[in-house]
């Protein structure tokens, strides 16, 4: 179609409309708006496989926090993240005032009654916690809290451990602090079970999974409507089936249907061509990266699930693999942590990725 394509099929992009994350985003918005800053949602861990929207959610939560007057630093877990947090916080406070101000500002004012002096003379004096304490003290007269978001959390990241340990102290000391992190299920579970960051066990864990078909449909319709487009019912049904609740696929299918249609409404044939292109791109992108990380045992476990139309039982899987249930359950655990297999209760399991 002629109009600009409203879909966002690239990692980390905030979608025009989040499908099915309403209750999470509402809870976060409420926690960030609450003056008392005591909501347990202020320490949240988003857990989900690739392409489910963790980075996009962090971005959206960061925007919401900024709108409520929080000073926000959005970083990715790696070496150097601690310095990054300090610099992003200084930048965020600076951005709120006059963008023409040079980087090495002495004084900031936010709105009319907000003025902060960051001590630029000694930008890195003291350890990370000391530097953060200084920022908290400087922000205190203005009632601004600090939100840190950490994307792609991983086990054995020393700086992440430093950050979470210090964070625990901020909370004990009653500082206005919020921490939202995101990561793959395997990395989060490895990190949370380590002794050093046991505090994170008490964080609110939000599992970011598949989205219901009804929510997928609403998001597709709204995104199309942003550019004044509509879609035929049979084409919508085909798109929703192909998307199968996977957020990244929603963007891919939407994007390619749009590209393949000459005019609104999108017809079934256009949708089918778009779906084919989207499926190829998904296979080459997310699935290839995920499957590369699986062992032979993992793959045998998945193969043993394939004959089932619906959820599989562990007993059936073990039988097809020709192994004992307790042996198969080791692979089950690994695959659940990798976000490839989902536990649907009553010892029944489904494949989570398309
Ligand atoms: N709830 C959602 N509804 C629609 N599209 C979404 C949703 N969440 C994420 N997306 C889109 O899916 C893709 C993957 O999102 P991303 O945040 O990068 O995933 P992750 O960080 O979990 O790998 C992006 O193109 C993003 O715009
Ligand atoms: Mg991401």
PDB file of C-alpha atoms in Angstrom, residues 51-347:
ATOM      1  CA  UNK A  51      10.392 -11.885  20.232  1.00  0.00           C
ATOM      2  CA  UNK A  52       7.692 -11.748  22.888  1.00  0.00           C
ATOM      3  CA  UNK A  53       8.183  -8.020  23.456  1.00  0.00           C
ATOM      4  CA  UNK A  54      10.390  -7.609  26.522  1.00  0.00           C
ATOM      5  CA  UNK A  55      12.521  -4.801  25.103  1.00  0.00           C
ATOM      6  CA  UNK A  56       9.473  -3.022  23.703  1.00  0.00           C
ATOM      7  CA  UNK A  57       7.771  -3.242  27.106  1.00  0.00           C
ATOM      8  CA  UNK A  58      10.829  -1.835  28.876  1.00  0.00           C
ATOM      9  CA  UNK A  59      10.825   1.062  26.439  1.00  0.00           C
ATOM     10  CA  UNK A  60       7.167   1.751  27.003  1.00  0.00           C
ATOM     11  CA  UNK A  61       7.504   1.514  30.791  1.00  0.00           C
ATOM     12  CA  UNK A  62      10.448   3.931  30.594  1.00  0.00           C
ATOM     13  CA  UNK A  63       8.335   6.438  28.662  1.00  0.00           C
ATOM     14  CA  UNK A  64       5.514   6.108  31.159  1.00  0.00           C
ATOM     15  CA  UNK A  65       7.917   6.707  34.047  1.00  0.00           C
ATOM     16  CA  UNK A  66       9.383   9.795  32.385  1.00  0.00           C
ATOM     17  CA  UNK A  67       5.866  11.149  31.945  1.00  0.00           C
ATOM     18  CA  UNK A  68       5.340  10.734  35.697  1.00  0.00           C
ATOM     19  CA  UNK A  69       8.504  12.670  36.518  1.00  0.00           C
ATOM     20  CA  UNK A  70      10.869   9.767  37.102  1.00  0.00           C
ATOM     21  CA  UNK A  71      14.468  10.104  35.995  1.00  0.00           C
ATOM     22  CA  UNK A  72      15.035   7.016  33.847  1.00  0.00           C
ATOM     23  CA  UNK A  73      18.106   5.071  32.735  1.00  0.00           C
ATOM     24  CA  UNK A  74      17.577   2.223  30.254  1.00  0.00           C
ATOM     25  CA  UNK A  75      20.576  -0.052  29.905  1.00  0.00           C
ATOM     26  CA  UNK A  76      21.543  -3.548  28.792  1.00  0.00           C
ATOM     27  CA  UNK A  77      23.301  -5.958  31.136  1.00  0.00           C
ATOM     28  CA  UNK A  78      27.029  -6.060  30.322  1.00  0.00           C
ATOM     29  CA  UNK A  79      30.382  -4.693  31.421  1.00  0.00           C
ATOM     30  CA  UNK A  80      30.130  -0.961  31.569  1.00  0.00           C
ATOM     31  CA  UNK A  81      26.444  -0.898  32.480  1.00  0.00           C
ATOM     32  CA  UNK A  82      27.073   0.813  35.829  1.00  0.00           C
ATOM     33  CA  UNK A  83      28.788   3.800  34.258  1.00  0.00           C
ATOM     34  CA  UNK A  84      26.078   3.772  31.626  1.00  0.00           C
ATOM     35  CA  UNK A  85      23.393   4.037  34.328  1.00  0.00           C
ATOM     36  CA  UNK A  86      25.031   7.116  35.867  1.00  0.00           C
ATOM     37  CA  UNK A  87      25.540   8.804  32.510  1.00  0.00           C
ATOM     38  CA  UNK A  88      22.026   8.013  31.288  1.00  0.00           C
ATOM     39  CA  UNK A  89      20.555   9.387  34.516  1.00  0.00           C
ATOM     40  CA  UNK A  90      22.530  12.603  34.149  1.00  0.00           C
ATOM     41  CA  UNK A  91      21.412  12.822  30.545  1.00  0.00           C
ATOM     42  CA  UNK A  92      17.779  12.146  31.440  1.00  0.00           C
ATOM     43  CA  UNK A  93      17.777  14.895  34.017  1.00  0.00           C
ATOM     44  CA  UNK A  94      19.443  17.231  31.522  1.00  0.00           C
ATOM     45  CA  UNK A  95      17.020  16.373  28.698  1.00  0.00           C
ATOM     46  CA  UNK A  96      14.096  17.534  30.737  1.00  0.00           C
ATOM     47  CA  UNK A  97      15.239  21.092  30.538  1.00  0.00           C
ATOM     48  CA  UNK A  98      16.896  23.017  27.746  1.00  0.00           C
ATOM     49  CA  UNK A  99      18.184  20.599  25.077  1.00  0.00           C
ATOM     50  CA  UNK A 100      20.665  23.253  23.915  1.00  0.00           C
ATOM     51  CA  UNK A 101      22.463  23.071  27.255  1.00  0.00           C
ATOM     52  CA  UNK A 102      25.958  21.657  26.811  1.00  0.00           C
ATOM     53  CA  UNK A 103      26.573  18.179  28.240  1.00  0.00           C
ATOM     54  CA  UNK A 104      28.664  19.386  31.127  1.00  0.00           C
ATOM     55  CA  UNK A 105      25.888  21.313  32.754  1.00  0.00           C
ATOM     56  CA  UNK A 106      26.116  22.625  36.269  1.00  0.00           C
ATOM     57  CA  UNK A 107      22.488  23.304  36.892  1.00  0.00           C
ATOM     58  CA  UNK A 108      19.267  21.903  35.498  1.00  0.00           C
ATOM     59  CA  UNK A 109      15.733  22.960  35.919  1.00  0.00           C
ATOM     60  CA  UNK A 110      12.728  20.853  35.151  1.00  0.00           C
ATOM     61  CA  UNK A 111       9.518  22.761  34.713  1.00  0.00           C
ATOM     62  CA  UNK A 112       9.637  25.927  36.735  1.00  0.00           C
ATOM     63  CA  UNK A 113      10.418  24.608  40.194  1.00  0.00           C
ATOM     64  CA  UNK A 114      12.920  21.897  39.408  1.00  0.00           C
ATOM     65  CA  UNK A 115      16.614  22.605  39.524  1.00  0.00           C
ATOM     66  CA  UNK A 116      19.339  20.052  40.026  1.00  0.00           C
ATOM     67  CA  UNK A 117      23.041  20.553  40.490  1.00  0.00           C
ATOM     68  CA  UNK A 118      24.914  17.472  39.439  1.00  0.00           C
ATOM     69  CA  UNK A 119      28.383  17.589  40.833  1.00  0.00           C
ATOM     70  CA  UNK A 120      30.220  17.655  37.523  1.00  0.00           C
ATOM     71  CA  UNK A 121      33.559  18.447  39.158  1.00  0.00           C
ATOM     72  CA  UNK A 122      33.883  14.901  40.468  1.00  0.00           C
ATOM     73  CA  UNK A 123      31.691  12.820  38.160  1.00  0.00           C
ATOM     74  CA  UNK A 124      33.068   9.413  39.157  1.00  0.00           C
ATOM     75  CA  UNK A 125      34.094   9.886  42.762  1.00  0.00           C
ATOM     76  CA  UNK A 126      33.135   6.986  44.991  1.00  0.00           C
ATOM     77  CA  UNK A 127      31.813   3.559  44.063  1.00  0.00           C
ATOM     78  CA  UNK A 128      28.596   3.044  42.178  1.00  0.00           C
ATOM     79  CA  UNK A 129      26.381   3.039  45.238  1.00  0.00           C
ATOM     80  CA  UNK A 130      27.970   6.271  46.472  1.00  0.00           C
ATOM     81  CA  UNK A 131      27.425   7.944  43.130  1.00  0.00           C
ATOM     82  CA  UNK A 132      23.818   6.799  43.064  1.00  0.00           C
ATOM     83  CA  UNK A 133      23.301   8.051  46.608  1.00  0.00           C
ATOM     84  CA  UNK A 134      24.547  11.442  45.483  1.00  0.00           C
ATOM     85  CA  UNK A 135      22.022  11.495  42.649  1.00  0.00           C
ATOM     86  CA  UNK A 136      19.224  10.498  45.000  1.00  0.00           C
ATOM     87  CA  UNK A 137      20.238  13.303  47.359  1.00  0.00           C
ATOM     88  CA  UNK A 138      20.301  15.836  44.520  1.00  0.00           C
ATOM     89  CA  UNK A 139      16.873  14.781  43.306  1.00  0.00           C
ATOM     90  CA  UNK A 140      15.311  14.635  46.744  1.00  0.00           C
ATOM     91  CA  UNK A 141      14.136  18.256  46.993  1.00  0.00           C
ATOM     92  CA  UNK A 142      12.131  17.755  43.796  1.00  0.00           C
ATOM     93  CA  UNK A 143      10.534  14.469  44.678  1.00  0.00           C
ATOM     94  CA  UNK A 144      11.847  12.683  41.583  1.00  0.00           C
ATOM     95  CA  UNK A 145      12.444   8.967  41.733  1.00  0.00           C
ATOM     96  CA  UNK A 146      14.975   6.997  39.715  1.00  0.00           C
ATOM     97  CA  UNK A 147      13.939   4.122  37.442  1.00  0.00           C
ATOM     98  CA  UNK A 148      16.564   1.777  36.052  1.00  0.00           C
ATOM     99  CA  UNK A 149      15.602  -0.722  33.372  1.00  0.00           C
ATOM    100  CA  UNK A 150      18.017  -3.518  32.537  1.00  0.00           C
ATOM    101  CA  UNK A 151      17.491  -5.503  29.356  1.00  0.00           C
ATOM    102  CA  UNK A 152      18.904  -8.928  28.494  1.00  0.00           C
ATOM    103  CA  UNK A 153      19.837  -9.878  32.030  1.00  0.00           C
ATOM    104  CA  UNK A 154      22.272 -12.751  32.136  1.00  0.00           C
ATOM    105  CA  UNK A 155      23.831 -15.025  34.717  1.00  0.00           C
ATOM    106  CA  UNK A 156      27.349 -14.262  35.944  1.00  0.00           C
ATOM    107  CA  UNK A 157      27.327 -10.576  35.145  1.00  0.00           C
ATOM    108  CA  UNK A 158      29.367  -8.949  37.918  1.00  0.00           C
ATOM    109  CA  UNK A 159      28.077  -5.437  37.294  1.00  0.00           C
ATOM    110  CA  UNK A 160      24.494  -6.638  37.360  1.00  0.00           C
ATOM    111  CA  UNK A 161      25.176  -8.224  40.736  1.00  0.00           C
ATOM    112  CA  UNK A 162      26.641  -4.954  42.009  1.00  0.00           C
ATOM    113  CA  UNK A 163      23.595  -3.109  40.755  1.00  0.00           C
ATOM    114  CA  UNK A 164      21.041  -5.419  42.337  1.00  0.00           C
ATOM    115  CA  UNK A 165      22.871  -5.543  45.644  1.00  0.00           C
ATOM    116  CA  UNK A 166      23.042  -1.767  45.820  1.00  0.00           C
ATOM    117  CA  UNK A 167      19.418  -1.626  44.791  1.00  0.00           C
ATOM    118  CA  UNK A 168      18.422  -3.744  47.719  1.00  0.00           C
ATOM    119  CA  UNK A 169      20.036  -1.106  49.959  1.00  0.00           C
ATOM    120  CA  UNK A 170      18.219   1.731  48.175  1.00  0.00           C
ATOM    121  CA  UNK A 171      14.914   0.067  48.976  1.00  0.00           C
ATOM    122  CA  UNK A 172      15.836  -0.650  52.599  1.00  0.00           C
ATOM    123  CA  UNK A 173      16.843   2.991  52.958  1.00  0.00           C
ATOM    124  CA  UNK A 174      13.501   4.103  51.550  1.00  0.00           C
ATOM    125  CA  UNK A 175      14.937   5.752  48.452  1.00  0.00           C
ATOM    126  CA  UNK A 176      12.545   6.453  45.574  1.00  0.00           C
ATOM    127  CA  UNK A 177      13.898   3.737  43.302  1.00  0.00           C
ATOM    128  CA  UNK A 178      12.407   1.358  40.778  1.00  0.00           C
ATOM    129  CA  UNK A 179      14.037  -1.476  38.860  1.00  0.00           C
ATOM    130  CA  UNK A 180      12.525  -3.272  35.889  1.00  0.00           C
ATOM    131  CA  UNK A 181      14.552  -6.001  34.236  1.00  0.00           C
ATOM    132  CA  UNK A 182      13.974  -8.345  31.329  1.00  0.00           C
ATOM    133  CA  UNK A 183      15.543 -11.552  30.164  1.00  0.00           C
ATOM    134  CA  UNK A 184      15.186 -15.002  28.669  1.00  0.00           C
ATOM    135  CA  UNK A 185      13.702 -17.591  31.033  1.00  0.00           C
ATOM    136  CA  UNK A 186      16.938 -19.605  31.273  1.00  0.00           C
ATOM    137  CA  UNK A 187      19.095 -16.577  32.133  1.00  0.00           C
ATOM    138  CA  UNK A 188      16.608 -15.203  34.635  1.00  0.00           C
ATOM    139  CA  UNK A 189      16.211 -18.481  36.457  1.00  0.00           C
ATOM    140  CA  UNK A 190      19.983 -18.988  36.616  1.00  0.00           C
ATOM    141  CA  UNK A 191      20.473 -15.480  37.915  1.00  0.00           C
ATOM    142  CA  UNK A 192      17.673 -15.544  40.452  1.00  0.00           C
ATOM    143  CA  UNK A 193      18.863 -18.825  41.929  1.00  0.00           C
ATOM    144  CA  UNK A 194      22.367 -17.479  42.530  1.00  0.00           C
ATOM    145  CA  UNK A 195      23.004 -16.550  46.161  1.00  0.00           C
ATOM    146  CA  UNK A 196      24.387 -13.135  45.349  1.00  0.00           C
ATOM    147  CA  UNK A 197      21.223 -11.722  43.902  1.00  0.00           C
ATOM    148  CA  UNK A 198      18.689 -13.626  46.009  1.00  0.00           C
ATOM    149  CA  UNK A 199      16.873 -10.336  46.523  1.00  0.00           C
ATOM    150  CA  UNK A 200      15.536 -10.749  43.002  1.00  0.00           C
ATOM    151  CA  UNK A 201      13.584 -13.772  44.064  1.00  0.00           C
ATOM    152  CA  UNK A 202      11.254 -11.313  45.729  1.00  0.00           C
ATOM    153  CA  UNK A 203      10.863  -9.228  42.572  1.00  0.00           C
ATOM    154  CA  UNK A 204       7.546  -9.483  40.794  1.00  0.00           C
ATOM    155  CA  UNK A 205       8.036 -11.949  37.967  1.00  0.00           C
ATOM    156  CA  UNK A 206       5.915 -11.394  34.895  1.00  0.00           C
ATOM    157  CA  UNK A 207       5.929 -14.131  32.312  1.00  0.00           C
ATOM    158  CA  UNK A 208       5.636 -12.595  28.871  1.00  0.00           C
ATOM    159  CA  UNK A 209       4.167 -15.259  26.683  1.00  0.00           C
ATOM    160  CA  UNK A 210       1.783 -15.758  23.866  1.00  0.00           C
ATOM    161  CA  UNK A 211      -1.113 -13.400  23.264  1.00  0.00           C
ATOM    162  CA  UNK A 212      -4.705 -14.492  22.814  1.00  0.00           C
ATOM    163  CA  UNK A 213      -6.132 -14.437  19.282  1.00  0.00           C
ATOM    164  CA  UNK A 214      -8.741 -11.843  20.211  1.00  0.00           C
ATOM    165  CA  UNK A 215      -6.013  -9.444  21.368  1.00  0.00           C
ATOM    166  CA  UNK A 216      -3.970 -10.136  18.233  1.00  0.00           C
ATOM    167  CA  UNK A 217      -6.978  -9.252  16.116  1.00  0.00           C
ATOM    168  CA  UNK A 218      -7.611  -5.989  17.968  1.00  0.00           C
ATOM    169  CA  UNK A 219      -3.972  -4.895  17.638  1.00  0.00           C
ATOM    170  CA  UNK A 220      -3.901  -5.720  13.914  1.00  0.00           C
ATOM    171  CA  UNK A 221      -7.106  -3.808  13.302  1.00  0.00           C
ATOM    172  CA  UNK A 222      -5.955  -0.767  15.272  1.00  0.00           C
ATOM    173  CA  UNK A 223      -2.553  -0.667  13.562  1.00  0.00           C
ATOM    174  CA  UNK A 224      -4.181  -0.850  10.125  1.00  0.00           C
ATOM    175  CA  UNK A 225      -6.707   1.808  11.126  1.00  0.00           C
ATOM    176  CA  UNK A 226      -3.862   4.181  12.048  1.00  0.00           C
ATOM    177  CA  UNK A 227      -3.246   4.467   8.311  1.00  0.00           C
ATOM    178  CA  UNK A 228      -6.915   4.276   7.385  1.00  0.00           C
ATOM    179  CA  UNK A 229      -6.768   0.658   6.187  1.00  0.00           C
ATOM    180  CA  UNK A 230      -9.000  -2.354   6.837  1.00  0.00           C
ATOM    181  CA  UNK A 231      -8.843  -6.079   6.151  1.00  0.00           C
ATOM    182  CA  UNK A 232     -11.335  -8.669   4.914  1.00  0.00           C
ATOM    183  CA  UNK A 233     -12.576 -11.218   7.432  1.00  0.00           C
ATOM    184  CA  UNK A 234     -11.057 -14.257   5.696  1.00  0.00           C
ATOM    185  CA  UNK A 235      -7.715 -12.470   5.440  1.00  0.00           C
ATOM    186  CA  UNK A 236      -7.880 -11.542   9.138  1.00  0.00           C
ATOM    187  CA  UNK A 237      -8.602 -15.173  10.084  1.00  0.00           C
ATOM    188  CA  UNK A 238      -5.601 -16.364   8.058  1.00  0.00           C
ATOM    189  CA  UNK A 239      -3.351 -13.717   9.629  1.00  0.00           C
ATOM    190  CA  UNK A 240      -4.441 -14.489  13.191  1.00  0.00           C
ATOM    191  CA  UNK A 241      -3.874 -18.210  12.638  1.00  0.00           C
ATOM    192  CA  UNK A 242      -0.381 -17.613  11.232  1.00  0.00           C
ATOM    193  CA  UNK A 243       0.555 -15.232  14.046  1.00  0.00           C
ATOM    194  CA  UNK A 244      -0.520 -17.802  16.634  1.00  0.00           C
ATOM    195  CA  UNK A 245      -0.115 -15.387  19.534  1.00  0.00           C
ATOM    196  CA  UNK A 246       3.526 -14.507  18.879  1.00  0.00           C
ATOM    197  CA  UNK A 247       4.163 -10.723  19.060  1.00  0.00           C
ATOM    198  CA  UNK A 248       7.099 -10.562  16.659  1.00  0.00           C
ATOM    199  CA  UNK A 249       5.097 -12.594  14.133  1.00  0.00           C
ATOM    200  CA  UNK A 250       2.230 -10.116  14.496  1.00  0.00           C
ATOM    201  CA  UNK A 251       4.540  -7.379  13.260  1.00  0.00           C
ATOM    202  CA  UNK A 252       6.025  -9.530  10.490  1.00  0.00           C
ATOM    203  CA  UNK A 253       2.642 -10.666   9.176  1.00  0.00           C
ATOM    204  CA  UNK A 254       1.205  -7.156   9.423  1.00  0.00           C
ATOM    205  CA  UNK A 255       4.222  -5.674   7.690  1.00  0.00           C
ATOM    206  CA  UNK A 256       4.270  -8.096   4.774  1.00  0.00           C
ATOM    207  CA  UNK A 257       0.503  -8.108   4.260  1.00  0.00           C
ATOM    208  CA  UNK A 258       0.748  -4.347   3.988  1.00  0.00           C
ATOM    209  CA  UNK A 259       3.593  -4.519   1.495  1.00  0.00           C
ATOM    210  CA  UNK A 260       1.782  -7.162  -0.608  1.00  0.00           C
ATOM    211  CA  UNK A 261      -1.535  -5.273  -0.847  1.00  0.00           C
ATOM    212  CA  UNK A 262      -2.166  -2.665  -3.489  1.00  0.00           C
ATOM    213  CA  UNK A 263      -5.101  -1.106  -1.681  1.00  0.00           C
ATOM    214  CA  UNK A 264      -7.297  -1.401   1.399  1.00  0.00           C
ATOM    215  CA  UNK A 265      -9.059  -3.634   2.337  1.00  0.00           C
ATOM    216  CA  UNK A 266      -6.399  -6.333   2.496  1.00  0.00           C
ATOM    217  CA  UNK A 267      -7.713  -9.371   0.590  1.00  0.00           C
ATOM    218  CA  UNK A 268      -7.093 -13.031   1.338  1.00  0.00           C
ATOM    219  CA  UNK A 269      -4.583 -13.557  -1.504  1.00  0.00           C
ATOM    220  CA  UNK A 270      -2.499 -10.555  -0.372  1.00  0.00           C
ATOM    221  CA  UNK A 271      -2.613 -11.813   3.205  1.00  0.00           C
ATOM    222  CA  UNK A 272      -1.457 -15.262   2.126  1.00  0.00           C
ATOM    223  CA  UNK A 273       1.524 -13.876   0.221  1.00  0.00           C
ATOM    224  CA  UNK A 274       2.383 -11.693   3.215  1.00  0.00           C
ATOM    225  CA  UNK A 275       2.107 -14.627   5.594  1.00  0.00           C
ATOM    226  CA  UNK A 276       4.495 -16.657   3.460  1.00  0.00           C
ATOM    227  CA  UNK A 277       7.107 -13.905   3.503  1.00  0.00           C
ATOM    228  CA  UNK A 278       6.628 -13.408   7.239  1.00  0.00           C
ATOM    229  CA  UNK A 279       7.011 -17.108   7.941  1.00  0.00           C
ATOM    230  CA  UNK A 280      10.304 -17.222   6.048  1.00  0.00           C
ATOM    231  CA  UNK A 281      11.641 -14.231   7.887  1.00  0.00           C
ATOM    232  CA  UNK A 282      10.624 -15.666  11.246  1.00  0.00           C
ATOM    233  CA  UNK A 283      12.326 -18.956  10.480  1.00  0.00           C
ATOM    234  CA  UNK A 284      15.554 -17.249   9.423  1.00  0.00           C
ATOM    235  CA  UNK A 285      15.552 -14.875  12.383  1.00  0.00           C
ATOM    236  CA  UNK A 286      14.189 -15.968  15.725  1.00  0.00           C
ATOM    237  CA  UNK A 287      13.809 -19.691  15.246  1.00  0.00           C
ATOM    238  CA  UNK A 288      17.257 -20.234  13.757  1.00  0.00           C
ATOM    239  CA  UNK A 289      18.838 -18.362  16.683  1.00  0.00           C
ATOM    240  CA  UNK A 290      16.804 -20.295  19.250  1.00  0.00           C
ATOM    241  CA  UNK A 291      17.358 -23.730  17.753  1.00  0.00           C
ATOM    242  CA  UNK A 292      21.102 -23.167  17.470  1.00  0.00           C
ATOM    243  CA  UNK A 293      21.184 -23.032  21.265  1.00  0.00           C
ATOM    244  CA  UNK A 294      19.473 -26.412  21.721  1.00  0.00           C
ATOM    245  CA  UNK A 295      21.322 -29.668  22.344  1.00  0.00           C
ATOM    246  CA  UNK A 296      20.619 -32.954  20.536  1.00  0.00           C
ATOM    247  CA  UNK A 297      18.727 -34.195  23.590  1.00  0.00           C
ATOM    248  CA  UNK A 298      16.573 -31.073  23.560  1.00  0.00           C
ATOM    249  CA  UNK A 299      15.754 -31.633  19.897  1.00  0.00           C
ATOM    250  CA  UNK A 300      14.872 -35.300  20.494  1.00  0.00           C
ATOM    251  CA  UNK A 301      12.523 -34.202  23.272  1.00  0.00           C
ATOM    252  CA  UNK A 302      10.816 -31.721  20.899  1.00  0.00           C
ATOM    253  CA  UNK A 303      10.534 -34.351  18.174  1.00  0.00           C
ATOM    254  CA  UNK A 304       8.826 -36.640  20.645  1.00  0.00           C
ATOM    255  CA  UNK A 305       6.216 -33.940  21.237  1.00  0.00           C
ATOM    256  CA  UNK A 306       5.356 -33.515  17.563  1.00  0.00           C
ATOM    257  CA  UNK A 307       2.902 -36.449  17.172  1.00  0.00           C
ATOM    258  CA  UNK A 308       0.527 -34.824  19.690  1.00  0.00           C
ATOM    259  CA  UNK A 309      -2.107 -32.454  18.373  1.00  0.00           C
ATOM    260  CA  UNK A 310      -2.590 -30.796  21.762  1.00  0.00           C
ATOM    261  CA  UNK A 311      -0.423 -30.794  24.911  1.00  0.00           C
ATOM    262  CA  UNK A 312       1.889 -33.774  25.463  1.00  0.00           C
ATOM    263  CA  UNK A 313       2.337 -35.717  28.684  1.00  0.00           C
ATOM    264  CA  UNK A 314       5.819 -36.401  29.999  1.00  0.00           C
ATOM    265  CA  UNK A 315       5.072 -40.144  30.034  1.00  0.00           C
ATOM    266  CA  UNK A 316       4.297 -40.154  26.287  1.00  0.00           C
ATOM    267  CA  UNK A 317       7.352 -38.084  25.480  1.00  0.00           C
ATOM    268  CA  UNK A 318       9.639 -40.360  27.505  1.00  0.00           C
ATOM    269  CA  UNK A 319       8.133 -43.430  25.843  1.00  0.00           C
ATOM    270  CA  UNK A 320       8.714 -42.027  22.359  1.00  0.00           C
ATOM    271  CA  UNK A 321      12.279 -41.053  23.290  1.00  0.00           C
ATOM    272  CA  UNK A 322      12.783 -44.538  24.687  1.00  0.00           C
ATOM    273  CA  UNK A 323      13.952 -43.216  28.066  1.00  0.00           C
ATOM    274  CA  UNK A 324      12.776 -43.046  31.688  1.00  0.00           C
ATOM    275  CA  UNK A 325      10.510 -40.167  32.688  1.00  0.00           C
ATOM    276  CA  UNK A 326      13.028 -38.691  35.128  1.00  0.00           C
ATOM    277  CA  UNK A 327      15.630 -38.559  32.342  1.00  0.00           C
ATOM    278  CA  UNK A 328      13.200 -36.869  29.969  1.00  0.00           C
ATOM    279  CA  UNK A 329      12.241 -34.416  32.661  1.00  0.00           C
ATOM    280  CA  UNK A 330      15.776 -32.975  32.661  1.00  0.00           C
ATOM    281  CA  UNK A 331      15.270 -31.900  29.058  1.00  0.00           C
ATOM    282  CA  UNK A 332      11.799 -30.701  29.877  1.00  0.00           C
ATOM    283  CA  UNK A 333      13.273 -28.369  32.512  1.00  0.00           C
ATOM    284  CA  UNK A 334      15.920 -27.030  30.137  1.00  0.00           C
ATOM    285  CA  UNK A 335      13.396 -26.411  27.366  1.00  0.00           C
ATOM    286  CA  UNK A 336      10.982 -24.661  29.701  1.00  0.00           C
ATOM    287  CA  UNK A 337      13.797 -22.404  30.879  1.00  0.00           C
ATOM    288  CA  UNK A 338      14.734 -21.652  27.273  1.00  0.00           C
ATOM    289  CA  UNK A 339      11.126 -20.646  26.641  1.00  0.00           C
ATOM    290  CA  UNK A 340      10.686 -23.303  23.977  1.00  0.00           C
ATOM    291  CA  UNK A 341       8.331 -25.557  25.929  1.00  0.00           C
ATOM    292  CA  UNK A 342       5.442 -24.331  28.064  1.00  0.00           C
ATOM    293  CA  UNK A 343       3.949 -26.019  31.138  1.00  0.00           C
ATOM    294  CA  UNK A 344       0.159 -25.965  30.760  1.00  0.00           C
ATOM    295  CA  UNK A 345      -0.479 -27.676  34.104  1.00  0.00           C
ATOM    296  CA  UNK A 346      -1.378 -31.223  35.098  1.00  0.00           C
ATOM    297  CA  UNK A 347       1.992 -32.457  33.796  1.00  0.00           C
TER     298      UNK A 347
END
